[in-house]
Short mmCIF file of C-alpha atoms and ligand atoms in Angstrom, two decimals:
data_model
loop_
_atom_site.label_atom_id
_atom_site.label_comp_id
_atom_site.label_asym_id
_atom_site.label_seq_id
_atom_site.Cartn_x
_atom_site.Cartn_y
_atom_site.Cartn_z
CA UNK J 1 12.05 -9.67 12.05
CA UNK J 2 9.91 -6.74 11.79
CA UNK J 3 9.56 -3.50 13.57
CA UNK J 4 7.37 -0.06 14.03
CA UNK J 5 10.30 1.60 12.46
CA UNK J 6 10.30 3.56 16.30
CA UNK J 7 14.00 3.08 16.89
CA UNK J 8 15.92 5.95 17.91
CA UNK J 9 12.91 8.14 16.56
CA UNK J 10 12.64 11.11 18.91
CA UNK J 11 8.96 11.63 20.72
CA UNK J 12 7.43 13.92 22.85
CA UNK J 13 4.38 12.90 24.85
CA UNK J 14 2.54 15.51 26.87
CA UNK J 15 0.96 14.73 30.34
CA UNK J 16 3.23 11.75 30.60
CA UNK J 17 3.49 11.60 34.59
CA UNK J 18 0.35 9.24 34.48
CA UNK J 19 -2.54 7.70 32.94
CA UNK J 20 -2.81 7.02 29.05
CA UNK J 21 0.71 9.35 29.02
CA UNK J 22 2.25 7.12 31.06
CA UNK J 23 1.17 4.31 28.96
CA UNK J 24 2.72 5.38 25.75
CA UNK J 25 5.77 7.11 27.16
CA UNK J 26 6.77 3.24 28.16
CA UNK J 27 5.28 1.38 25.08
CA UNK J 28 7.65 4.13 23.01
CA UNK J 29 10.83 3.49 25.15
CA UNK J 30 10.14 -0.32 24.92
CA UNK J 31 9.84 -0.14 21.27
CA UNK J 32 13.87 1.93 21.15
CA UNK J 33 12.17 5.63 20.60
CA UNK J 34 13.66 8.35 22.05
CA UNK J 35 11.23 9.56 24.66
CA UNK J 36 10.42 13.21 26.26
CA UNK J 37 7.76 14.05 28.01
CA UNK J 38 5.70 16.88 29.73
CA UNK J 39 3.53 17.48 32.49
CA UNK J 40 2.83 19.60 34.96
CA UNK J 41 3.99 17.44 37.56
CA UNK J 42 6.71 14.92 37.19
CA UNK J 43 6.20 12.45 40.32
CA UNK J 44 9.02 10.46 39.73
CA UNK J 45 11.21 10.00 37.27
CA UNK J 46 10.85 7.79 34.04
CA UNK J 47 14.28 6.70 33.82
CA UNK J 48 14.06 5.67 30.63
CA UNK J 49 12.63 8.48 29.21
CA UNK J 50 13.23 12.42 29.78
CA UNK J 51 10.58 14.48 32.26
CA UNK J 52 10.04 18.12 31.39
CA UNK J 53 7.99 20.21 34.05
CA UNK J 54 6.17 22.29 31.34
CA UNK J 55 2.18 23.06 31.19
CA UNK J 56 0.65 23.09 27.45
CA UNK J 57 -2.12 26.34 28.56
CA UNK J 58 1.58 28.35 28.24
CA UNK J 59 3.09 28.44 24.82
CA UNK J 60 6.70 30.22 26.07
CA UNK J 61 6.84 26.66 28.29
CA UNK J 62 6.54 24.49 25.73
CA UNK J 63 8.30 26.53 23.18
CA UNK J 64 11.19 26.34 26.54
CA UNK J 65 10.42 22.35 26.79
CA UNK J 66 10.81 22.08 22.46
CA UNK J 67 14.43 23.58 23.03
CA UNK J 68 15.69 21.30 25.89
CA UNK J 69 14.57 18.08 23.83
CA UNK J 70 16.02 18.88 20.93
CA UNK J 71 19.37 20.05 22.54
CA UNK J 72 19.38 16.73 24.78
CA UNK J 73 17.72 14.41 22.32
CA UNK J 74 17.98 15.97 18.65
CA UNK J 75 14.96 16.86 15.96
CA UNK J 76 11.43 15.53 17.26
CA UNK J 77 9.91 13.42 15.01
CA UNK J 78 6.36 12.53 16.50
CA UNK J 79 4.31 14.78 19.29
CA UNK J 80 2.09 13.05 20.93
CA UNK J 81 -0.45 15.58 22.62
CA UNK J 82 -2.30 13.74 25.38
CA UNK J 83 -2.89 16.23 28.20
CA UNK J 84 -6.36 16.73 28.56
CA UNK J 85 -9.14 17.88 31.56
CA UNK J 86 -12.52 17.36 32.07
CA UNK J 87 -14.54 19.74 33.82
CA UNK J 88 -18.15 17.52 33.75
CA UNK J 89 -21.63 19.40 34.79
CA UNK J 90 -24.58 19.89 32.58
CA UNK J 91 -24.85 22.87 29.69
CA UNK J 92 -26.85 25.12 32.15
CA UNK J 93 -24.62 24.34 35.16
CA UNK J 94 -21.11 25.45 33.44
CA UNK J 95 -19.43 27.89 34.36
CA UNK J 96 -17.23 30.70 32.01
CA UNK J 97 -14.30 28.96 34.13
CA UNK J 98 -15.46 25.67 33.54
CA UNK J 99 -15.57 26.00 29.40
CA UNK J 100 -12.16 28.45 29.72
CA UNK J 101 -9.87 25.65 31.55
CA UNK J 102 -11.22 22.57 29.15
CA UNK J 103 -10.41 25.08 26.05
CA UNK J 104 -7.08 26.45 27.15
CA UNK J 105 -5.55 22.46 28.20
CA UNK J 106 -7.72 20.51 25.58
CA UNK J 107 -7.42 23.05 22.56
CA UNK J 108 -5.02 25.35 22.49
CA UNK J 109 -2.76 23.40 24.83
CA UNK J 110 -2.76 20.62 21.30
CA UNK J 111 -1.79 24.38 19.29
CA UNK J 112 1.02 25.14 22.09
CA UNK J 113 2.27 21.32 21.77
CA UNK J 114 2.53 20.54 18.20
CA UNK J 115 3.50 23.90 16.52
CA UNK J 116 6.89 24.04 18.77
CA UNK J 117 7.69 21.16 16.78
CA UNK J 118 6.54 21.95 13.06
CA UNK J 119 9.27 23.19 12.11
CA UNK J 120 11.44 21.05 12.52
CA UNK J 121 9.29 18.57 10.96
CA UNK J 122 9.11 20.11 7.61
CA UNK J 123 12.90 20.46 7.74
CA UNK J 124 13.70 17.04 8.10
CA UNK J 125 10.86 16.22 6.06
CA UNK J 126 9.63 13.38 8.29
CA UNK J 127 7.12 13.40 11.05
CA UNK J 128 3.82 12.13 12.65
CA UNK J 129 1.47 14.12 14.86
CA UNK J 130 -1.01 12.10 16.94
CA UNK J 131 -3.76 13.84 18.90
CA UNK J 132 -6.35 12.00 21.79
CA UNK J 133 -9.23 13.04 21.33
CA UNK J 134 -12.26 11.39 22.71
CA UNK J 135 -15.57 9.36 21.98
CA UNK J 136 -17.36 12.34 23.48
CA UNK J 137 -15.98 14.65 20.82
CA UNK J 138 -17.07 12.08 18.38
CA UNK J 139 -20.61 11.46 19.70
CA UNK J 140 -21.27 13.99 21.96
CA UNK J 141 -22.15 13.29 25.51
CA UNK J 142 -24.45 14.46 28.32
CA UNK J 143 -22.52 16.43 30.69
CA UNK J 144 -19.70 16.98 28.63
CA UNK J 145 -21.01 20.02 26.71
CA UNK J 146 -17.18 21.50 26.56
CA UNK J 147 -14.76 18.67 26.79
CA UNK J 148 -16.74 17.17 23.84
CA UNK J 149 -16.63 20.63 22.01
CA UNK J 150 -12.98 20.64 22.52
CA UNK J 151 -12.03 17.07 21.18
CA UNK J 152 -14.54 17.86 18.20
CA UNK J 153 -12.10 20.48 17.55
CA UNK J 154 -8.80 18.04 17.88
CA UNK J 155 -10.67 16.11 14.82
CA UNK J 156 -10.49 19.15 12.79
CA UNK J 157 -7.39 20.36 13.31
CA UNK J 158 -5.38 17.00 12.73
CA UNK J 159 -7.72 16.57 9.58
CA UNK J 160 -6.52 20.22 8.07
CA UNK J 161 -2.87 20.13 9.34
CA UNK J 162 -2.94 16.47 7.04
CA UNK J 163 -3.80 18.23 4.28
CA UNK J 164 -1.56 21.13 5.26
CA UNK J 165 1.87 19.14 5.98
CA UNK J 166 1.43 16.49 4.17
CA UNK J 167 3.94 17.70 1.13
CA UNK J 168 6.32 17.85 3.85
CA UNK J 169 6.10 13.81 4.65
CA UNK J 170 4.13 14.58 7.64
CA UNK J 171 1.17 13.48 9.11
CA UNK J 172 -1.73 14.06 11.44
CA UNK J 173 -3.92 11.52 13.18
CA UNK J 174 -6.26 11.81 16.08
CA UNK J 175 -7.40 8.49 18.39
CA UNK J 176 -10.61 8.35 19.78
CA UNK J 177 -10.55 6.57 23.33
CA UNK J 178 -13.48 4.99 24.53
CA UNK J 179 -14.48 4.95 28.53
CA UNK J 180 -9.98 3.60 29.66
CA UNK J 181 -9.26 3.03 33.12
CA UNK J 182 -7.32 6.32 34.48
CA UNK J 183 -7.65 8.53 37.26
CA UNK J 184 -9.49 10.66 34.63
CA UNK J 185 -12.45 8.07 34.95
CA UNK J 186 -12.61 7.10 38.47
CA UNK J 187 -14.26 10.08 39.46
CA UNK J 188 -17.25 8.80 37.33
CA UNK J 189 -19.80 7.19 40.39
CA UNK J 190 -20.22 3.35 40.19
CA UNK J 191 -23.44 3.56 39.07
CA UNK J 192 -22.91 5.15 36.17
CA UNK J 193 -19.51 3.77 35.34
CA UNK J 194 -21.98 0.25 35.80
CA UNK J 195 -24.65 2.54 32.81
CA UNK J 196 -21.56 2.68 30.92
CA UNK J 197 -19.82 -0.71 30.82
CA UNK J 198 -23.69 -2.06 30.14
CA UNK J 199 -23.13 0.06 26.92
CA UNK J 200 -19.78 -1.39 25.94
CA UNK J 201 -20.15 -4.40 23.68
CA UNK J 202 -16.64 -5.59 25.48
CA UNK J 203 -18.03 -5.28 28.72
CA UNK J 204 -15.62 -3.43 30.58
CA UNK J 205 -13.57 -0.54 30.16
CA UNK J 206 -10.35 -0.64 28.17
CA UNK J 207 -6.69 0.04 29.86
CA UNK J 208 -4.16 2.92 29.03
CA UNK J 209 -1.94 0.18 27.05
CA UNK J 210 -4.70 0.25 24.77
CA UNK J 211 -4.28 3.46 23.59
CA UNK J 212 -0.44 3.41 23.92
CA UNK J 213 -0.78 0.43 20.56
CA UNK J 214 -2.89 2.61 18.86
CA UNK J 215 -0.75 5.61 18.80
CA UNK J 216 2.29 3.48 18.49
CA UNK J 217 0.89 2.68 14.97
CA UNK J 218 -0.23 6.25 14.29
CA UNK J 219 3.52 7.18 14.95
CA UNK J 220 5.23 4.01 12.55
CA UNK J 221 6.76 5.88 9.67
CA UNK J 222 6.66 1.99 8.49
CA UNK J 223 2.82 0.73 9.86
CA UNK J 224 0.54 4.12 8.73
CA UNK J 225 2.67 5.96 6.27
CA UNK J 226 0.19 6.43 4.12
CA UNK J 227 -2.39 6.98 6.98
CA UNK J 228 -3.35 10.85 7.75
CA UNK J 229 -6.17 12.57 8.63
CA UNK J 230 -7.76 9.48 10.17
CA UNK J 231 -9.33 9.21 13.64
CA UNK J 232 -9.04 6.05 15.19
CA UNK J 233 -11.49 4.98 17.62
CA UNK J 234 -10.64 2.64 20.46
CA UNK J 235 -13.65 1.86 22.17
CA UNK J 236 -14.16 -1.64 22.49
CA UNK J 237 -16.83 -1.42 19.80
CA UNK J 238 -18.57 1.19 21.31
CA UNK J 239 -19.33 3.45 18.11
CA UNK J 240 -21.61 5.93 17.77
P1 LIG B 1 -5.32 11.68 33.46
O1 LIG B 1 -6.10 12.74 34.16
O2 LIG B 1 -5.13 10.38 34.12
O3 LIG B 1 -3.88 12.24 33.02
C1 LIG B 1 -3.77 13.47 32.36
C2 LIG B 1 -2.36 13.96 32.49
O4 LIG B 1 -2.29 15.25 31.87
C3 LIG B 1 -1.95 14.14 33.96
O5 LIG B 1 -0.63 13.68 34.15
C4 LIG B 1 -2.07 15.64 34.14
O6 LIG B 1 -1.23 16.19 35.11
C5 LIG B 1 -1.64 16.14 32.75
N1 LIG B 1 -2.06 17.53 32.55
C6 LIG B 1 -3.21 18.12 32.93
N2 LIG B 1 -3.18 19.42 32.61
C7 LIG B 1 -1.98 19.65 32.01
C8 LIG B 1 -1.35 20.80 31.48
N3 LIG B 1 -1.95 21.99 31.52
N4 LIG B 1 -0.11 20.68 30.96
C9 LIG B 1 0.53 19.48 30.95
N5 LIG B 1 -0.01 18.36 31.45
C10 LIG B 1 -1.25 18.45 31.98
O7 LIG B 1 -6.05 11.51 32.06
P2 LIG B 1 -6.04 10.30 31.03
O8 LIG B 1 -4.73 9.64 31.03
O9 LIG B 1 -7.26 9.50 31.27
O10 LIG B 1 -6.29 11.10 29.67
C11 LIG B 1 -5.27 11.35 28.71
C12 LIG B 1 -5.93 11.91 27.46
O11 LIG B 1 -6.88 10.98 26.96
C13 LIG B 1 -6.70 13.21 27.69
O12 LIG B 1 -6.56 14.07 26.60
C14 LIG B 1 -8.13 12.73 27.81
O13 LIG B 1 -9.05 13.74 27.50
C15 LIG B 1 -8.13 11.61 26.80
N6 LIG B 1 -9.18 10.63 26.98
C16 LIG B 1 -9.27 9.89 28.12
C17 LIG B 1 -10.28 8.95 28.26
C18 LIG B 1 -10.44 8.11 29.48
O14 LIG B 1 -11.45 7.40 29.56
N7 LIG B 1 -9.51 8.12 30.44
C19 LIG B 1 -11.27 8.75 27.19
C20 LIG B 1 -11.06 9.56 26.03
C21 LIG B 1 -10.05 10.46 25.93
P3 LIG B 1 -1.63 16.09 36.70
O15 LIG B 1 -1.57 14.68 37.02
O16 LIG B 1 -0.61 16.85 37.42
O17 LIG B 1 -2.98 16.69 36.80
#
């Protein structure tokens, strides 16, 4: 028998109450990892796993939520950093509002999450970072001048921090989700979410679960150990 190497492994997950979050926090329970995660709100309870009300824009929370989880749970050894926002118009029609929330949750709330955690890393010389970024930050798209900008800029921070941690045993991934069925995505109309699947050689959008695989890899200190730096795209062949 074979495994992901997951077991007893201690991950956080940020904006676990729902959506692709969700998804992983219960792929990573199922799979005998040690699960925390953080959100703004926690609806109800993952039994399984621990809920921390913390929000990534605020550094003193999550430096708060990196305490509790290693006091309850011991050293982290993956972050997951998942919450993201969209704020969608067109270049001209953004507002300084618009670009500021998508920066402080997409970008620096990724800086807030993992660098809690670094430390800790490099002292136990073992550790994985995994970042979602996006297709838009990979290809660009129309009416996604700053959430694009700011998953561009996931891609280059997980491809430095590789190079940085790497003599400590860790690593740094990002995953590129394609068009995933979320709450995120059903405020896109139906006739453009009907432009988009057209576009999708799979023909329909993929699922949260999806995602939750791909950074269930990412994290195996068994399946990528030797993987860093790399963006994975999950897009049901949707590339650039
Ligand atoms: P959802 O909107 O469904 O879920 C996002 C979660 O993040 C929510 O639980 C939300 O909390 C939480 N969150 C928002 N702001 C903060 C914050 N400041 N601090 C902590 N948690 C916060 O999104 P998805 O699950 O679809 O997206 C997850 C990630 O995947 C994001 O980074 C997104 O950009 C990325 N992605 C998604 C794609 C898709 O098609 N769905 C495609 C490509 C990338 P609350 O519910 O309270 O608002």
């Amino acid at each position: 028998m074979v495994s992901l190497g997951l077991e007893d492994k201690v991950i956080v997950v940020t904006g676990g109450n729902r959506g692709i979050g969700a998804a992983i926090v219960s792929l990573l329970t199922e799979l005998g990892a040690k699960v925390a995660y953080t959100d703004i709100n926690i609806d109800e309870q993952n039994n399984q796993a621990l809920g921390i009300k913390a929000d990534v824009t605020d550094i003193t929370s999550m430096e708060e939520a990196a305490r509790t989880i290693k006091e309850k749970l011991g050293t982290v050894y993956g972050v997951v950093a998942n919450a993201g926002i969209t704020r969608d118009n067109f270049f001209t029609k953004l507002t300084t509002e618009d670009w500021d929330a998508v920066i402080n949750v997409n970008l620096k709330g990724v800086v807030n999450t993992v660098k809690p955690f670094m430390e800790g890393m490099y002292e136990q010389n073992e550790g994985s970072i995994v970042c979602i970024s996006s297709i838009s930050g990979d290809r660009g798209n129309a009416g996604q001048t700053n959430y694009s900008a700011t998953k561009a800029a996931v891609i280059g921070i997980v491809k430095s921090l590789a190079r940085e941690c790497a003599r400590y045993n860790v690593r740094a991934n990002a995953i590129a989700p394609g068009f995933i069925n979320t709450e995120m995505t059903k405020a896109i109309p139906d006739k453009v979410k009907d432009k988009i699947t057209a576009e999708i050689p799979f023909r329909r959008f993929g699922e949260p679960e999806d995602i939750a695989w791909a950074v269930a890899y990412l994290l195996s200190p068994v399946a990528s150990r030797y993987v860093s730096g790399e963006v994975l795209r999950v897009n049901g062949a949707q590339h650039t």
